Short mmCIF file of C-alpha atoms and ligand atoms in Angstrom, two decimals:
data_model
loop_
_atom_site.label_atom_id
_atom_site.label_comp_id
_atom_site.label_asym_id
_atom_site.label_seq_id
_atom_site.Cartn_x
_atom_site.Cartn_y
_atom_site.Cartn_z
CA MET A 154 -10.88 55.21 134.68
CA ILE A 155 -14.35 53.82 135.45
CA ARG A 156 -15.70 55.24 132.24
CA LEU A 157 -12.86 53.65 130.27
CA ALA A 158 -13.44 50.31 131.96
CA THR A 159 -17.17 50.51 131.16
CA LEU A 160 -16.39 51.36 127.56
CA ALA A 161 -13.96 48.44 127.32
CA ALA A 162 -16.55 46.06 128.78
CA THR A 163 -19.19 47.33 126.36
CA LEU A 164 -16.82 46.91 123.43
CA ALA A 165 -15.92 43.40 124.59
CA ALA A 166 -19.61 42.52 124.81
CA LEU A 167 -20.22 43.94 121.34
CA THR A 168 -17.31 41.91 120.00
CA ILE A 169 -18.74 38.75 121.51
CA CYS A 170 -22.15 39.55 119.95
CA ALA A 171 -20.54 40.19 116.59
CA THR A 172 -18.53 36.98 116.64
CA ALA A 173 -20.95 34.55 118.30
CA ASP A 174 -22.66 33.57 115.08
CA ALA A 175 -23.29 30.65 112.80
CA GLN A 176 -21.98 27.24 113.74
CA THR A 177 -21.84 24.20 111.52
CA ARG A 178 -21.01 20.56 112.21
CA LEU A 179 -18.36 19.01 109.99
CA THR A 180 -18.58 15.39 108.93
CA ILE A 181 -15.98 13.54 106.89
CA ASP A 182 -16.51 10.29 105.02
CA ARG A 183 -13.25 8.39 105.48
CA SER A 184 -14.66 5.31 103.72
CA SER A 185 -15.09 6.93 100.27
CA PRO A 186 -11.84 8.71 99.38
CA ILE A 187 -11.91 11.10 96.42
CA GLY A 188 -8.36 10.39 95.29
CA THR A 189 -4.74 11.32 95.86
CA ILE A 190 -3.97 15.03 95.98
CA GLU A 191 -1.05 15.02 93.59
CA PRO A 192 1.83 17.02 95.10
CA GLU A 193 1.93 18.89 91.78
CA VAL A 194 -1.35 20.57 92.78
CA TYR A 195 0.97 22.87 94.77
CA GLY A 196 3.06 23.75 91.71
CA GLN A 197 4.73 27.04 90.86
CA PHE A 198 5.21 29.11 87.71
CA LEU A 199 8.44 30.94 86.84
CA GLU A 200 8.22 33.18 83.77
CA HIS A 201 10.80 35.67 82.53
CA LEU A 202 8.68 38.70 83.34
CA GLY A 203 9.14 42.00 85.14
CA ALA A 204 11.31 41.44 88.24
CA GLN A 205 11.60 37.65 87.81
CA PRO A 206 14.01 35.84 87.67
CA TYR A 207 16.74 38.49 87.38
CA GLY A 208 17.75 39.99 90.71
CA SER A 209 15.12 37.99 92.54
CA ILE A 210 15.98 34.34 91.93
CA TRP A 211 19.02 34.63 89.71
CA VAL A 212 21.70 37.15 90.71
CA GLY A 213 24.73 35.51 89.11
CA GLU A 214 27.82 34.16 90.81
CA ASP A 215 29.53 37.57 91.01
CA SER A 216 26.71 39.24 92.92
CA ASP A 217 27.20 40.73 96.40
CA ILE A 218 23.97 39.01 97.36
CA PRO A 219 24.90 35.62 98.87
CA ASN A 220 24.26 32.96 96.25
CA THR A 221 25.08 29.44 95.21
CA ASP A 222 25.92 29.09 91.54
CA GLY A 223 24.07 32.35 90.89
CA ILE A 224 20.82 31.48 92.73
CA ARG A 225 20.08 33.72 95.74
CA ASP A 226 20.57 31.79 98.98
CA ASP A 227 17.76 33.56 100.90
CA VAL A 228 15.16 33.05 98.19
CA PHE A 229 16.31 29.48 97.61
CA ALA A 230 15.98 28.62 101.31
CA ALA A 231 12.47 30.07 101.44
CA LEU A 232 11.40 28.19 98.31
CA ASP A 233 13.01 25.01 99.59
CA ALA A 234 10.86 25.18 102.73
CA LEU A 235 7.71 24.97 100.57
CA ASN A 236 8.49 21.47 99.20
CA ILE A 237 7.86 22.79 95.71
CA PRO A 238 6.70 19.79 93.68
CA VAL A 239 6.99 21.22 90.14
CA ILE A 240 7.96 24.45 88.36
CA ARG A 241 6.64 25.62 85.00
CA TRP A 242 9.17 27.57 82.88
CA PRO A 243 9.96 29.80 80.88
CA GLY A 244 6.39 31.16 80.30
CA GLY A 245 3.59 32.01 79.76
CA CYS A 246 3.42 34.38 76.88
CA TYR A 247 7.22 34.60 77.00
CA SER A 248 7.61 30.94 76.03
CA ASP A 249 6.42 31.60 72.47
CA ARG A 250 9.34 33.95 71.94
CA TYR A 251 11.94 31.98 73.85
CA GLN A 252 14.94 30.89 71.77
CA TRP A 253 16.54 28.16 73.84
CA ARG A 254 19.96 28.52 72.18
CA ASP A 255 20.15 32.11 73.50
CA GLY A 256 20.23 30.64 77.02
CA ILE A 257 23.06 28.09 76.72
CA GLY A 258 26.82 28.52 76.22
CA GLU A 259 27.63 32.08 75.17
CA ARG A 260 24.49 33.98 76.18
CA ALA A 261 22.68 36.29 73.77
CA VAL A 262 21.25 39.56 75.07
CA ARG A 263 17.76 40.11 73.65
CA THR A 264 14.67 42.12 74.50
CA ASN A 265 11.68 40.55 76.21
CA ALA A 266 9.09 41.59 73.64
CA ALA A 267 6.30 39.76 75.46
CA TRP A 268 6.70 41.91 78.57
CA GLY A 269 7.60 45.51 77.85
CA GLY A 270 10.79 45.13 75.82
CA THR A 271 13.01 44.88 78.87
CA VAL A 272 16.56 43.58 78.47
CA GLU A 273 16.73 39.79 78.57
CA PRO A 274 20.32 38.76 79.32
CA ASN A 275 19.56 35.04 79.04
CA THR A 276 21.94 34.35 81.94
CA PHE A 277 19.13 32.23 83.40
CA GLY A 278 18.64 29.51 80.79
CA SER A 279 18.16 25.76 80.56
CA HIS A 280 21.12 24.86 82.80
CA GLU A 281 20.10 27.34 85.47
CA PHE A 282 16.43 26.29 85.43
CA PHE A 283 17.04 22.56 85.55
CA ASN A 284 19.74 22.94 88.22
CA LEU A 285 17.37 25.07 90.34
CA ALA A 286 14.61 22.47 90.03
CA GLU A 287 17.05 19.68 90.84
CA ARG A 288 18.32 21.44 93.97
CA LEU A 289 14.72 22.07 95.09
CA GLY A 290 13.73 18.46 94.37
CA ALA A 291 11.01 19.83 92.07
CA LYS A 292 9.74 18.23 88.88
CA THR A 293 10.14 20.19 85.67
CA TYR A 294 7.38 21.52 83.42
CA LEU A 295 8.83 22.91 80.20
CA ASN A 296 6.71 25.15 77.97
CA ILE A 297 7.95 24.89 74.40
CA ASN A 298 7.78 27.62 71.79
CA ILE A 299 5.25 26.97 69.05
CA GLY A 300 4.74 30.66 68.25
CA THR A 301 8.08 31.83 66.86
CA GLY A 302 9.75 28.42 67.03
CA THR A 303 9.64 25.31 64.88
CA PRO A 304 9.09 21.61 65.61
CA LYS A 305 12.78 21.05 64.84
CA GLU A 306 13.94 23.65 67.36
CA ALA A 307 11.67 22.10 70.00
CA ALA A 308 12.93 18.58 69.22
CA ASP A 309 16.55 19.80 69.36
CA TRP A 310 15.95 21.43 72.74
CA LEU A 311 14.53 18.26 74.23
CA GLU A 312 17.47 16.30 72.85
CA TYR A 313 19.96 18.78 74.34
CA ILE A 314 18.32 18.43 77.77
CA THR A 315 17.78 14.65 77.86
CA ALA A 316 20.24 12.90 75.51
CA THR A 317 23.03 10.65 76.77
CA LYS A 318 24.77 10.34 73.39
CA GLY A 319 25.43 12.32 70.24
CA ASP A 320 26.46 15.88 69.49
CA ARG A 321 23.77 17.61 71.50
CA ALA A 322 24.58 15.60 74.61
CA ASN A 323 28.23 16.49 74.09
CA GLU A 324 27.36 20.16 73.66
CA ARG A 325 25.51 20.05 77.00
CA ARG A 326 28.53 18.37 78.57
CA ALA A 327 30.82 21.04 77.14
CA ASN A 328 28.51 23.60 78.78
CA GLY A 329 29.04 21.98 82.15
CA ARG A 330 26.38 19.31 82.61
CA GLU A 331 27.40 15.67 82.27
CA ASN A 332 24.12 13.86 83.01
CA PRO A 333 20.84 14.57 81.25
CA TRP A 334 18.02 16.20 83.13
CA THR A 335 14.45 14.93 83.27
CA ILE A 336 11.53 16.77 81.68
CA ASP A 337 8.50 15.59 83.62
CA TYR A 338 5.83 17.67 81.91
CA LEU A 339 5.74 19.37 78.55
CA ALA A 340 3.37 22.19 77.61
CA ILE A 341 2.97 22.55 73.85
CA GLY A 342 1.91 26.17 73.37
CA ASN A 343 0.40 28.71 75.73
CA GLU A 344 -2.87 30.65 75.50
CA THR A 345 -3.04 30.03 71.75
CA TRP A 346 -6.40 31.82 71.76
CA GLY A 347 -4.52 34.97 72.89
CA CYS A 348 -0.83 35.91 73.26
CA GLY A 349 0.15 32.49 71.90
CA GLY A 350 -0.97 33.32 68.37
CA HIS A 351 -4.71 34.19 68.35
CA VAL A 352 -5.36 31.02 66.38
CA THR A 353 -8.52 28.97 66.13
CA ALA A 354 -8.91 25.80 68.15
CA ASP A 355 -8.77 23.72 64.96
CA TYR A 356 -5.53 25.35 63.80
CA TYR A 357 -3.97 24.87 67.23
CA ALA A 358 -5.12 21.25 67.46
CA ASP A 359 -3.29 20.47 64.20
CA THR A 360 -0.23 22.41 65.33
CA TYR A 361 -0.28 20.60 68.67
CA ALA A 362 -0.43 17.22 66.95
CA LEU A 363 2.52 18.14 64.75
CA TYR A 364 4.71 19.26 67.67
CA ALA A 365 3.66 16.38 69.90
CA SER A 366 4.64 13.92 67.18
CA PHE A 367 8.24 15.16 67.17
CA ALA A 368 8.76 16.42 70.72
CA LYS A 369 10.47 13.31 72.06
CA THR A 370 12.92 12.94 74.90
CA GLU A 371 15.43 10.19 75.52
CA GLY A 372 14.11 7.78 78.11
CA GLU A 373 10.71 8.15 79.71
CA GLN A 374 8.47 10.61 77.89
CA PRO A 375 7.08 13.65 79.70
CA ALA A 376 3.34 14.06 80.19
CA ARG A 377 2.23 16.29 77.29
CA ILE A 378 -0.20 19.06 78.12
CA ILE A 379 -2.47 20.81 75.64
CA SER A 380 -2.86 24.55 76.15
CA GLY A 381 -6.59 24.88 76.70
CA SER A 382 -9.06 27.65 77.32
CA HIS A 383 -9.64 30.04 80.20
CA ASP A 384 -12.30 30.79 82.79
CA GLU A 385 -15.79 29.66 81.77
CA ASN A 386 -14.82 29.23 78.09
CA ILE A 387 -15.36 25.55 77.29
CA GLU A 388 -15.69 25.55 73.53
CA TYR A 389 -12.03 26.11 72.64
CA SER A 390 -10.83 23.11 74.65
CA ASP A 391 -13.78 21.00 73.56
CA THR A 392 -12.91 21.60 69.89
CA ILE A 393 -9.25 20.71 70.44
CA LEU A 394 -10.24 17.44 72.11
CA ASP A 395 -12.34 16.56 69.03
CA HIS A 396 -9.12 16.27 66.99
CA PRO A 397 -8.82 12.65 65.82
CA TYR A 398 -5.24 12.09 67.08
CA ILE A 399 -5.29 14.07 70.32
CA ALA A 400 -6.16 11.12 72.56
CA SER A 401 -2.93 9.36 71.60
CA LEU A 402 -0.77 12.51 71.79
CA ALA A 403 -1.73 14.15 75.09
CA GLU A 404 -1.97 13.34 78.77
CA GLY A 405 -3.88 16.43 79.81
CA ILE A 406 -5.25 19.86 78.99
CA SER A 407 -4.78 23.16 80.79
CA VAL A 408 -7.11 25.94 81.84
CA HIS A 409 -6.16 29.41 83.12
CA VAL A 410 -8.23 31.20 85.77
CA TYR A 411 -7.31 34.61 87.17
CA SER A 412 -9.22 36.47 89.89
CA LEU A 413 -9.56 40.22 89.37
CA PRO A 414 -11.43 42.25 92.02
CA THR A 415 -13.59 44.00 89.41
CA GLY A 416 -13.47 41.40 86.66
CA ASP A 417 -12.50 44.26 84.32
CA TRP A 418 -9.05 43.94 82.69
CA GLY A 419 -8.99 47.73 82.10
CA ALA A 420 -9.41 48.59 85.81
CA LYS A 421 -8.74 45.47 87.84
CA GLY A 422 -8.64 46.95 91.34
CA ALA A 423 -5.87 47.64 93.84
CA ALA A 424 -3.71 45.14 95.71
CA THR A 425 -4.04 47.09 98.98
CA GLY A 426 -6.25 49.87 100.32
CA PHE A 427 -9.33 48.34 98.75
CA PRO A 428 -12.91 48.55 100.09
CA GLU A 429 -14.80 45.55 101.46
CA ALA A 430 -16.76 45.48 98.17
CA GLU A 431 -13.51 44.43 96.47
CA TRP A 432 -12.66 41.91 99.17
CA ILE A 433 -15.92 40.07 98.59
CA SER A 434 -15.84 40.46 94.80
CA THR A 435 -12.30 39.06 94.59
CA ILE A 436 -13.30 36.06 96.68
CA ASP A 437 -16.50 35.62 94.71
CA ARG A 438 -14.46 35.57 91.50
CA ALA A 439 -11.93 33.15 92.97
CA LEU A 440 -14.77 30.79 93.92
CA ARG A 441 -15.64 30.50 90.21
CA MET A 442 -12.84 27.92 90.17
CA GLU A 443 -15.31 25.31 91.43
CA GLY A 444 -17.64 25.76 88.45
CA VAL A 445 -14.76 26.07 85.98
CA ILE A 446 -13.25 22.76 87.08
CA THR A 447 -16.63 20.99 87.23
CA ASP A 448 -17.45 22.09 83.67
CA GLN A 449 -13.97 21.30 82.32
CA VAL A 450 -14.09 17.81 83.85
CA ALA A 451 -17.55 17.19 82.37
CA MET A 452 -16.23 18.35 78.99
CA ILE A 453 -13.19 16.03 79.25
CA GLU A 454 -15.37 13.08 80.24
CA LYS A 455 -17.58 13.66 77.20
CA HIS A 456 -14.61 12.64 75.04
CA GLU A 457 -14.77 8.88 75.42
CA ASP A 458 -11.49 8.25 73.61
CA LEU A 459 -9.52 9.96 76.42
CA SER A 460 -8.06 7.75 79.12
CA GLU A 461 -9.32 7.83 82.69
CA ASP A 462 -5.98 9.35 83.67
CA PHE A 463 -6.31 12.29 81.30
CA GLY A 464 -5.78 15.27 83.56
CA LEU A 465 -6.93 18.84 84.00
CA TYR A 466 -3.96 21.15 84.59
CA VAL A 467 -4.81 24.56 86.07
CA ASP A 468 -1.38 25.78 85.05
CA GLU A 469 -2.06 29.47 85.73
CA TRP A 470 -4.23 30.79 88.54
CA GLY A 471 -4.21 33.56 91.11
CA THR A 472 -5.05 37.20 91.72
CA TRP A 473 -4.24 39.99 89.29
CA TYR A 474 -4.34 43.64 90.39
CA ASP A 475 -3.53 47.04 88.90
CA PRO A 476 0.12 48.17 89.22
CA ALA A 477 0.70 50.42 92.24
CA THR A 478 2.55 53.10 90.21
CA GLU A 479 3.62 53.77 86.64
CA ASP A 480 7.13 52.58 87.53
CA THR A 481 6.07 49.27 89.02
CA PRO A 482 7.80 46.37 87.22
CA ALA A 483 5.43 44.39 84.98
CA LEU A 484 2.86 42.43 86.98
CA TYR A 485 4.54 43.16 90.35
CA GLN A 486 1.90 43.47 93.06
CA GLN A 487 1.62 43.51 96.84
CA ASN A 488 0.08 40.46 98.44
CA SER A 489 -2.25 40.66 101.42
CA MET A 490 -4.39 38.54 103.73
CA ARG A 491 -6.97 38.56 100.92
CA ASP A 492 -4.49 36.67 98.72
CA ALA A 493 -3.89 34.04 101.40
CA VAL A 494 -7.66 33.49 101.65
CA VAL A 495 -7.92 33.21 97.84
CA ALA A 496 -5.06 30.68 97.80
CA ALA A 497 -6.56 28.49 100.52
CA LEU A 498 -10.03 28.59 98.93
CA ASN A 499 -8.47 27.35 95.72
CA PHE A 500 -6.58 24.59 97.55
CA ASN A 501 -9.85 23.37 99.06
CA ILE A 502 -11.48 23.34 95.63
CA PHE A 503 -8.53 21.50 94.04
CA HIS A 504 -8.69 18.85 96.78
CA THR A 505 -12.32 18.07 96.06
CA HIS A 506 -11.42 17.47 92.39
CA ALA A 507 -8.34 15.37 93.15
CA GLU A 508 -9.34 12.63 90.73
CA ARG A 509 -8.87 14.89 87.66
CA VAL A 510 -6.83 17.92 88.73
CA LYS A 511 -3.30 16.59 88.34
CA MET A 512 -1.39 19.83 88.63
CA THR A 513 -1.88 23.53 89.27
CA ASN A 514 0.65 26.35 89.03
CA ILE A 515 0.09 29.57 90.88
CA ALA A 516 1.07 32.66 88.92
CA GLN A 517 3.80 33.21 89.91
CA MET A 518 6.78 32.37 92.12
CA VAL A 519 8.69 35.61 92.91
CA ASN A 520 7.75 39.26 92.24
CA VAL A 521 5.04 38.46 89.68
CA LEU A 522 1.27 38.49 90.38
CA GLN A 523 0.26 36.39 93.44
CA ALA A 524 3.85 35.69 94.40
CA MET A 525 5.30 33.66 97.25
CA ILE A 526 8.15 36.10 97.72
CA LEU A 527 8.84 39.78 97.00
CA THR A 528 12.35 41.15 96.67
CA ASP A 529 13.97 44.56 96.38
CA GLY A 530 17.72 44.50 95.92
CA ALA A 531 19.13 42.36 98.72
CA GLU A 532 15.86 42.46 100.69
CA MET A 533 13.28 39.71 100.65
CA VAL A 534 9.88 39.25 102.25
CA LEU A 535 7.51 36.27 102.42
CA THR A 536 3.93 37.02 101.43
CA PRO A 537 0.71 35.81 103.10
CA THR A 538 0.30 33.51 100.06
CA TYR A 539 3.65 31.93 100.90
CA HIS A 540 2.36 31.14 104.38
CA ALA A 541 -0.83 29.60 102.99
CA PHE A 542 1.26 27.31 100.76
CA GLU A 543 3.54 26.43 103.65
CA MET A 544 0.61 25.63 105.99
CA TYR A 545 -1.06 23.40 103.39
CA LYS A 546 2.08 21.33 102.73
CA PRO A 547 0.69 18.25 104.55
CA PHE A 548 -1.97 17.97 101.82
CA GLN A 549 0.67 17.17 99.18
CA GLY A 550 0.25 13.47 98.39
CA ALA A 551 -2.54 12.98 100.94
CA THR A 552 -5.86 11.32 100.07
CA ALA A 553 -8.74 13.77 99.69
CA LEU A 554 -11.88 12.88 101.65
CA PRO A 555 -15.48 14.03 101.07
CA VAL A 556 -16.65 16.62 103.61
CA SER A 557 -20.09 17.80 104.57
CA TYR A 558 -20.91 21.08 106.33
CA ASP A 559 -23.04 24.19 106.02
CA ALA A 560 -20.88 26.96 104.56
CA GLY A 561 -23.15 29.70 105.89
CA ALA A 562 -23.31 33.04 104.15
CA TYR A 563 -21.19 36.17 104.05
CA SER A 564 -22.95 39.16 102.53
CA HIS A 565 -21.81 42.64 101.66
CA GLY A 566 -23.71 45.07 99.47
CA ASP A 567 -25.65 43.05 96.94
CA ARG A 568 -23.27 40.10 97.04
CA SER A 569 -23.63 36.98 99.14
CA ILE A 570 -21.10 34.14 99.06
CA PRO A 571 -20.35 31.04 101.17
CA ALA A 572 -18.60 32.20 104.33
CA ILE A 573 -16.48 29.16 105.03
CA SER A 574 -14.72 26.50 103.03
CA ILE A 575 -13.34 23.20 104.32
CA SER A 576 -11.39 20.31 102.84
CA ALA A 577 -9.99 17.22 104.51
CA ALA A 578 -7.51 14.49 103.71
CA GLU A 579 -5.70 11.52 105.17
CA THR A 580 -1.92 11.67 105.01
CA PRO A 581 0.07 8.58 103.94
CA ASP A 582 0.88 7.92 107.61
CA GLY A 583 -2.82 7.91 108.54
CA ASN A 584 -3.28 11.39 110.01
CA LEU A 585 -6.52 13.27 109.42
CA ILE A 586 -5.86 16.85 108.29
CA VAL A 587 -8.39 19.62 107.78
CA GLY A 588 -8.03 22.96 105.95
CA LEU A 589 -10.54 25.65 106.94
CA VAL A 590 -11.08 29.14 105.55
CA ASN A 591 -13.31 31.89 106.88
CA ALA A 592 -13.73 34.30 103.95
CA ASP A 593 -16.02 36.59 105.93
CA ALA A 594 -14.36 39.99 106.31
CA SER A 595 -16.07 40.86 109.56
CA ALA A 596 -17.63 37.88 111.39
CA SER A 597 -16.32 34.74 113.01
CA HIS A 598 -17.76 31.36 112.06
CA SER A 599 -17.52 28.24 114.17
CA VAL A 600 -17.09 24.66 113.10
CA ASP A 601 -18.00 21.75 115.36
CA LEU A 602 -15.33 19.08 114.87
CA GLY A 603 -16.91 16.69 117.39
CA ALA A 604 -18.07 14.15 114.78
CA LEU A 605 -14.54 13.44 113.57
CA GLY A 606 -13.60 11.02 116.34
CA ALA A 607 -10.52 12.93 117.52
CA SER A 608 -9.68 13.98 121.05
CA GLY A 609 -8.48 17.36 119.79
CA PHE A 610 -6.84 19.21 116.92
CA GLU A 611 -3.64 21.17 116.61
CA GLY A 612 -2.20 23.25 113.85
CA ARG A 613 -1.79 26.85 112.81
CA ILE A 614 -3.85 29.88 111.88
CA LEU A 615 -3.13 32.76 109.51
CA THR A 616 -5.23 35.83 110.15
CA ALA A 617 -4.91 39.60 110.35
CA ASP A 618 -6.71 42.63 111.73
CA GLU A 619 -7.08 44.30 108.36
CA MET A 620 -8.38 42.97 105.04
CA ASP A 621 -5.28 44.24 103.26
CA ALA A 622 -2.74 43.39 105.98
CA HIS A 623 0.53 42.53 104.28
CA ASN A 624 4.20 42.01 104.93
CA THR A 625 6.77 44.62 103.97
CA PHE A 626 10.56 44.75 104.04
CA SER A 627 10.36 46.88 107.21
CA ALA A 628 7.53 44.84 108.81
CA PRO A 629 7.97 41.31 107.43
CA ASP A 630 6.01 39.53 110.19
CA THR A 631 2.69 41.40 110.02
CA VAL A 632 0.88 38.36 108.61
CA MET A 633 2.42 35.23 110.11
CA PRO A 634 1.02 31.82 111.05
CA GLU A 635 0.35 31.29 114.77
CA PRO A 636 -0.30 28.09 116.70
CA PHE A 637 -4.00 27.13 116.85
CA SER A 638 -5.49 24.22 118.72
CA VAL A 639 -8.96 22.91 119.49
CA ARG A 640 -9.53 21.14 122.78
CA SER A 641 -12.67 19.64 124.18
CA GLY A 642 -14.62 22.21 126.23
CA ASN A 643 -18.13 22.53 127.59
CA ASN A 644 -19.53 22.81 124.08
CA GLY A 645 -17.42 20.01 122.60
CA LEU A 646 -14.73 20.44 119.96
CA ILE A 647 -15.44 23.84 118.44
CA ALA A 648 -13.03 25.62 116.09
CA THR A 649 -13.90 29.31 116.05
CA LEU A 650 -12.53 30.83 112.88
CA PRO A 651 -11.98 34.56 113.20
CA PRO A 652 -12.82 36.81 110.24
CA ARG A 653 -10.30 36.61 107.37
CA SER A 654 -8.62 33.42 108.47
CA VAL A 655 -6.96 30.29 107.14
CA VAL A 656 -6.50 27.33 109.50
CA VAL A 657 -4.85 23.95 108.96
CA LEU A 658 -5.35 21.32 111.66
CA LYS A 659 -4.20 17.79 112.37
CA ALA A 660 -6.39 15.46 114.43
CA ILE A 661 -5.03 14.17 117.71
CA GLU A 662 -6.16 10.57 118.22
O1 AHR B 934 1.07 35.00 84.22
C1 AHR B 934 1.17 36.09 83.38
C2 AHR B 934 0.61 35.83 81.99
O2 AHR B 934 -0.76 35.55 82.08
C3 AHR B 934 1.15 34.63 81.26
O3 AHR B 934 2.33 34.90 80.60
C4 AHR B 934 0.07 34.32 80.28
O4 AHR B 934 0.02 32.96 79.92
C5 AHR B 934 -1.20 34.78 80.99
O5 AHR B 934 -1.98 35.56 80.17
#
């Protein structure tokens, strides 16, 4: 017994040594706001791909799984709790094969040639998407087909969705929807440098201008988004923006940024059971987002004909791992504490670029890549990424504020990256909120909040004992937010962030 007690005391002392490390003082400049964090920064992406949406979001009215008009009740309730501001649909690569008429009225069964030739029943089509968005109170982001479609088909689709008069409006009514829906955002093409046609930037810029000239809705026009480049590639987008008519035909341009542990598309790395080298490399690669956005914004601002409101839309981002087995549905992956850290790091970066980043869409919503939710038959589980989105909800629509702190360093092997990341904002009702991430896999980092003029802070923390801790159908609460508060002690107002943690706090006056 004595020996055990001694061992426990020694271990406790070692733990204290290991965690009593760097401390930084956070300051926030409330007098120089960066800009409004558009709620759409917390947007989602729903592509017809692998195990989405069939069986996971859409089960059909006749399913044994409880549903409302074919949408699963459990998944809907979980999504509803996220205050989803906008959903991009139907792709992705799939959008350039999507025939909208297959998904209205009598449905046509096709194959999904973009994603493995699986059966595409088209039972989730325009009506189902727009009704889902309407029930969630989410804006709509429609990606039109410029690959296998035509400008006429795109124009007809927009008329079907938004017209109040004429044959297409009547056809929509005959299919069960009296009032038009609203298209808030319109993507014209997707990854045209890749799956969207492998075309040059000049060819795409002309094609874009053609489609944008005819893609009109009844009533207010959607914001039109150019499909831009990816990662550090600037040239493709830069060339598109040189097109003489683009400034009058677009409200923004997109960029896609995925984080692979290895950076190698042939061997990306595993979703779970990975070594610390792949924890730090994934986070290092996720942190590239800062440089990507900075460079994209500089490139946009070089084009003086673009309006000050012209936006950068990060309409695909997230982690991308190798499939667990040969039978894993396309792009289905487990989601761990590492993913929650990646998500929160990205949120903090988006906040600091609030003046130009008008929307982002994590890839993707359910069962695909860095998903919010995983399903298997009637079972459903919320991922750590879901919890990060849920914790950061107060940032939607808040005003981003400049922060100053020393991020410290987290090193492993030959890599060294900033250990912590912080963003802050003021909510419309005047509350100061702070999002903090400790990306260090093994050490705590402390943040002195004493300069912020609050008597204390309260909020929640998401953390886990293991780097790859994740939720499963049999253990759904392994990674769950817990209450976290900071009160004034002998040392002042110190938030000690344990390794692998995400914290969101609200100041108490
Ligand atoms: O999100 C999965 C795929 O990644 C999208 O369809 C495509 O745009 C990107 O390459």
